[in-house]
Amino acid sequence: SVVALAGGVGGAKLAQGLAGAVDPERLSIIVNTADDFRLWGLHISPDLDTVMYTLAGIANPVTGWGIAGDSFAALDMLGRLGEDAWFRVGDQDFATHIRRTSALQAGRSLTDITAGMSTALGIEPSILPMTDSPVSTMVEPPAGTLAFQDYFVARRQQDDVLGVTFEGIDGAALTDDVTAALSQARIIVICPSNPIVSIGPILALPGVRARLAASPAVRVAVSPIVAGKALKGPADRMLTTLGHDSSATGVAALYRDLVDLFVIDSQDAAERPAIEALGMRVHVTDTIMGGLDDRERLAREVLDVTAGVEAVRP
């Protein structure tokens, strides 16, 4: 079986590619939930929704998030009524949040709710929230601590991030589904997501790093940084302000002792020796994904190259 760790648009793209490259019953996608927050009484799960909409084939192709062709009548009316409509929620997107919130209030778990909505949208792979426990990413700019969505959306990522914490992480429990997926995995793929705020919370869950370190699976990561820059989002600036190199090598260093194979873009081929010095095999290819064919091409290449790699333990 194949397990992917994902969050954000880049993670969702490779997850969609993996869904077309393997038997969907063999694919589980563990998704960051530390971005989750409440707004207008609704429980919003941005990374879960981005992965879900992408695998359902309904994601907005321009932004990568939200639903293609969605309207914003409800949001516009909220603005007219005096609400600060700073978070862009489309009308169909509202339906997702209403359904999730209602089911949570009825006592269902986020894992169960996500499975039900995925089935309703025709998604065959398992989309697994990283935990059913509440976890919140907090970022620390010079002026004081901000909730992640305030930094990411309301303030448009303009602040330098000097620290990141995950509130609730120490008490967050792995779900049975995530535990089973990790224990049964033969290949574990860390998608090209922000290593600090998308993959970071998953790795920070109690027990996850130990499970990855001890797993017999071949563990492969795809760099989200190409030629020193993030393809989308603030990962490059976050790496720099947090004291890491904004490079494929900088990301590889964060995954040291957790990854057997690191996949980098052809533009970063010169970084191969530095990454190999971290104890990883390196595969160089075109990692920039466009449409579905491109996503499946990269996914198949990532899976194919793992066949020649033996899992190496520290």
Short mmCIF file of N, CA and C in Angstrom, two decimals, residues 161-163 196 236-246 250 254:
data_model
loop_
_atom_site.label_atom_id
_atom_site.label_comp_id
_atom_site.label_asym_id
_atom_site.label_seq_id
_atom_site.Cartn_x
_atom_site.Cartn_y
_atom_site.Cartn_z
N VAL A 161 7.97 35.19 9.65
CA VAL A 161 7.62 34.17 10.65
C VAL A 161 8.88 33.78 11.40
N LEU A 162 8.91 34.09 12.70
CA LEU A 162 10.08 33.83 13.53
C LEU A 162 9.91 32.58 14.38
N GLY A 163 8.72 32.03 14.40
CA GLY A 163 8.45 30.81 15.15
C GLY A 163 7.12 30.22 14.75
N ILE A 196 7.04 23.23 6.83
CA ILE A 196 6.87 23.80 8.16
C ILE A 196 5.43 23.68 8.65
N ASP A 236 9.20 29.27 1.08
CA ASP A 236 10.57 29.74 0.93
C ASP A 236 10.90 30.82 1.96
N ARG A 237 9.98 31.77 2.15
CA ARG A 237 10.23 32.84 3.12
C ARG A 237 10.22 32.30 4.55
N MET A 238 9.34 31.35 4.82
CA MET A 238 9.30 30.73 6.16
C MET A 238 10.61 30.03 6.48
N LEU A 239 11.11 29.27 5.52
CA LEU A 239 12.37 28.58 5.74
C LEU A 239 13.48 29.56 6.10
N THR A 240 13.54 30.66 5.37
CA THR A 240 14.59 31.65 5.58
C THR A 240 14.49 32.30 6.95
N THR A 241 13.28 32.78 7.30
CA THR A 241 13.13 33.51 8.56
C THR A 241 13.23 32.59 9.77
N LEU A 242 13.03 31.29 9.57
CA LEU A 242 13.16 30.32 10.66
C LEU A 242 14.57 29.74 10.74
N GLY A 243 15.47 30.24 9.88
CA GLY A 243 16.87 29.87 9.99
C GLY A 243 17.31 28.68 9.16
N HIS A 244 16.47 28.27 8.20
CA HIS A 244 16.82 27.16 7.32
C HIS A 244 17.19 27.71 5.94
N ASP A 245 17.84 26.89 5.13
CA ASP A 245 18.11 27.27 3.75
C ASP A 245 16.83 27.13 2.93
N SER A 246 16.54 28.15 2.14
CA SER A 246 15.42 28.05 1.21
C SER A 246 15.91 27.36 -0.05
N GLY A 250 17.79 22.44 2.00
CA GLY A 250 17.22 22.89 3.27
C GLY A 250 16.02 22.07 3.69
N LEU A 254 15.40 18.91 6.89
CA LEU A 254 14.29 18.79 7.83
C LEU A 254 13.77 17.35 7.90
#
